[in-house]
Amino acid sequence: MHRFFSDSGSDALLEILRQSGDATAIYTGPEFRIQFVNDAMLTIWGKDRSVHGLTFNEALPEMEGQPFSDILNEVLNTGKIFEARDMAATLRISGNLVTSYFDFIFKPIVNAEGEVFSILHTAVNVTERMHAWKLVREKEDREQQINEELMAANEEYHVTNEELNETNNRLIKSISQKKELEEILRSSEKRMQDILETMAEGMGITDINGQMVYANPMAQQILGLCESDIKDRTFDDPRWQNLRLDGTPLPSEEHPMSVMKRTGRPVYDHEIGVQPPNREVFYISINAAPIFDKDGHFAGGIATFTDVTARRMILQGKDDFISIASHELKTPVTALKASLQLLQRSHHKLPDEARTRLLSQAMKSLEKLSQLIADLLDTSRMEQGYVKPERKAFTFRQLLEDCCSDLIQQTDVSIVFEGDVSKTIEADPQQIGQVVINFVTNAIKYAPGSKIIISAETTEYNELKISVIDQGPGIPQDKLAHLFKRYYRTDYRGQKFTGLGLGLYISAEIIKNHGGKIGVESEISKGSRFWFTLPL
Ligand code: ADP
């Protein structure tokens, strides 16, 4: 065993070390016997002076399993200084195992031969610093963690942001596409609306239950109802007062919309009558087509319709005309046949007077017949535009003398002339004569017993106006507009007047061809004034 610091100078040095605040111990020999330990070191160890002289392991049994004995051995064997920072050591202090941290040095002390005979151990308790470091590290760790979390969140945020951006772009794109589509839709809707509103046909749409849901302006005009009134009804609402063509009420199941719904197929050009409350019956031709939804189920119907009253009236007039014409032709033919048969069978037995009467009756029937045939021929020539006036200059007096003298002689009706009949006109005398004869014969026929006035006057427009005036029963106002139409005849409460209803039509055509005007004024039970004008 080496003596350590044997002289008094050394003792003084040891004393300095003992009192030093730096923890110091000196171990000697391979067992690391504690040769010296100061109070500062004992405080660290949590031991008292009794450890002096014990080996390292004896003094600090709790160090077993910790690396210090090994390090001491290493220093002893290699002679190399060992320095440590912040190294943990667990020591039993006041009965408790306490881990503290130390900066320490194991410094080998060598003799003159270069052998290590002692190890100087100095230590500083850096637990506080370690704690501070630990706190700093923990804080740094936390910050790091927070930073990492923040970075991850930031990353996520970036990704999300990018996704959002992308979604936003897609959204903007799809909004602009939607806007474009809406614009296309709007303009096609507008086009459709314009078509529906300007269409010459009425159009109504019904839902699956037959309830009207739309009616275009023409439908409102034809039906004489506003859209809200129409939408208040089903297609077979009894308020429409729909009729069959024979005038009987139209049952719901016969309505073209019902037929279409029942069969699921379109119905074309089906005519029905409509009797509105305060109007005359009118006729419409309906096309009914089904509407199917995307699954092919019946979803409603579209009805387009036109007012065909005029067409129907012409057809009706033609039908009436054929029956009237047959009847009108049959009457004189029967009379003619009867007269001729009688003459054929018994002319040699009949007295002269009777034969003359039969012959004149036959002649009258023949004349009547040829008049009817002439009217028919005139009408068909008029329709084809073949009747051109052959104009000549004549005075109205001459015309009346030529055409009316026979008529005046044949009838006991008084016919008087008024006004200026000496004016010269340029016209077709035969055709104008026909118009005057027609007016006069009508007055004789429809105003029996009345005086007839034929008047001529010059109008402010330099025309000659001829009127035939009677004091007969007159004509209802609502009929006046129709008198000059083809086949039109008024019904005189069962009174039977023969005629084809062509005379006034032919007259109107003649006057029109002469560039004149024709008309009638009439008042019930006061009489009528039929007139025409010719340019002078
Ligand atoms: P028609 O005499 O062959 O019936 P018209 O065309 O000459 O045909 O006359 C048309 C209709 O006008 C007649 O059916 C008659 O009802 C009416 N009418 C014509 N003239 C008179 C008149 N002077 N007074 C009353 N009704 C008349």
mmCIF file of C-alpha atoms and ligand atoms in Angstrom, residues 328 372 375 438-447 468-470 472-476 482-492 497-507 520 522 527-530, ligand 1:
data_model
loop_
_atom_site.group_PDB
_atom_site.id
_atom_site.type_symbol
_atom_site.label_atom_id
_atom_site.label_comp_id
_atom_site.label_asym_id
_atom_site.label_seq_id
_atom_site.Cartn_x
_atom_site.Cartn_y
_atom_site.Cartn_z
ATOM 1 C CA GLU A 328 -137.095 23.157 -105.053
ATOM 2 C CA LEU A 372 -133.461 27.588 -110.619
ATOM 3 C CA ASP A 375 -129.173 30.373 -110.491
ATOM 4 C CA ASN A 438 -133.710 39.729 -107.459
ATOM 5 C CA PHE A 439 -134.288 42.576 -104.961
ATOM 6 C CA VAL A 440 -137.767 43.242 -106.310
ATOM 7 C CA THR A 441 -138.848 39.571 -106.475
ATOM 8 C CA ASN A 442 -137.552 39.072 -102.925
ATOM 9 C CA ALA A 443 -139.571 42.097 -101.776
ATOM 10 C CA ILE A 444 -142.659 40.685 -103.489
ATOM 11 C CA LYS A 445 -141.983 37.238 -101.986
ATOM 12 C CA TYR A 446 -140.936 38.123 -98.431
ATOM 13 C CA ALA A 447 -142.980 41.325 -97.942
ATOM 14 C CA VAL A 468 -135.364 48.519 -103.094
ATOM 15 C CA ILE A 469 -137.509 49.343 -100.075
ATOM 16 C CA ASP A 470 -140.426 47.358 -98.701
ATOM 17 C CA GLY A 472 -142.549 43.898 -94.953
ATOM 18 C CA PRO A 473 -141.806 41.936 -91.771
ATOM 19 C CA GLY A 474 -138.106 42.925 -91.712
ATOM 20 C CA ILE A 475 -135.155 40.734 -90.914
ATOM 21 C CA PRO A 476 -133.622 40.051 -87.460
ATOM 22 C CA HIS A 482 -125.327 36.256 -93.398
ATOM 23 C CA LEU A 483 -127.858 37.169 -96.100
ATOM 24 C CA PHE A 484 -125.279 37.620 -98.859
ATOM 25 C CA LYS A 485 -123.593 34.314 -98.120
ATOM 26 C CA ARG A 486 -124.093 31.350 -100.377
ATOM 27 C CA TYR A 487 -127.008 29.005 -99.546
ATOM 28 C CA TYR A 488 -128.147 31.275 -96.697
ATOM 29 C CA ARG A 489 -131.880 31.377 -96.117
ATOM 30 C CA THR A 490 -133.632 32.714 -93.056
ATOM 31 C CA ASP A 491 -136.349 30.669 -91.491
ATOM 32 C CA TYR A 492 -139.606 32.568 -91.220
ATOM 33 C CA PHE A 497 -140.924 30.481 -99.058
ATOM 34 C CA THR A 498 -139.339 28.730 -101.976
ATOM 35 C CA GLY A 499 -135.803 29.622 -103.016
ATOM 36 C CA LEU A 500 -132.275 28.302 -103.030
ATOM 37 C CA GLY A 501 -130.715 31.082 -100.990
ATOM 38 C CA LEU A 502 -128.510 32.002 -103.951
ATOM 39 C CA GLY A 503 -130.108 35.192 -105.271
ATOM 40 C CA LEU A 504 -128.404 37.618 -102.852
ATOM 41 C CA TYR A 505 -125.104 35.744 -103.107
ATOM 42 C CA ILE A 506 -125.143 36.079 -106.911
ATOM 43 C CA SER A 507 -126.154 39.755 -106.584
ATOM 44 C CA VAL A 520 -129.201 45.842 -96.303
ATOM 45 C CA SER A 522 -133.876 46.314 -91.867
ATOM 46 C CA GLY A 527 -139.465 46.622 -93.527
ATOM 47 C CA SER A 528 -136.178 46.249 -95.346
ATOM 48 C CA ARG A 529 -134.021 48.331 -97.617
ATOM 49 C CA PHE A 530 -131.720 46.342 -99.911
HETATM 50 P P1 ADP B 1 -133.909 32.913 -101.696
HETATM 51 O O1 ADP B 1 -134.829 34.036 -101.962
HETATM 52 O O2 ADP B 1 -133.737 31.990 -102.816
HETATM 53 O O3 ADP B 1 -134.090 32.255 -100.392
HETATM 54 P P2 ADP B 1 -131.934 35.024 -101.516
HETATM 55 O O4 ADP B 1 -130.433 34.933 -101.491
HETATM 56 O O5 ADP B 1 -132.500 35.888 -102.599
HETATM 57 O O6 ADP B 1 -132.439 33.539 -101.562
HETATM 58 O O7 ADP B 1 -132.399 35.562 -100.132
HETATM 59 C C1 ADP B 1 -131.817 35.076 -98.960
HETATM 60 C C2 ADP B 1 -132.744 35.257 -97.807
HETATM 61 O O8 ADP B 1 -132.886 36.646 -97.504
HETATM 62 C C3 ADP B 1 -134.107 34.766 -98.029
HETATM 63 O O9 ADP B 1 -134.235 33.416 -97.706
HETATM 64 C C4 ADP B 1 -134.937 35.638 -97.111
HETATM 65 O O10 ADP B 1 -135.033 35.025 -95.868
HETATM 66 C C5 ADP B 1 -134.143 36.903 -96.936
HETATM 67 N N1 ADP B 1 -134.722 38.053 -97.682
HETATM 68 C C6 ADP B 1 -134.364 38.521 -98.887
HETATM 69 N N2 ADP B 1 -135.065 39.615 -99.212
HETATM 70 C C7 ADP B 1 -135.890 39.862 -98.179
HETATM 71 C C8 ADP B 1 -136.886 40.874 -97.919
HETATM 72 N N3 ADP B 1 -137.159 41.850 -98.782
HETATM 73 N N4 ADP B 1 -137.539 40.813 -96.736
HETATM 74 C C9 ADP B 1 -137.287 39.833 -95.847
HETATM 75 N N5 ADP B 1 -136.355 38.839 -96.023
HETATM 76 C C10 ADP B 1 -135.692 38.868 -97.190
#
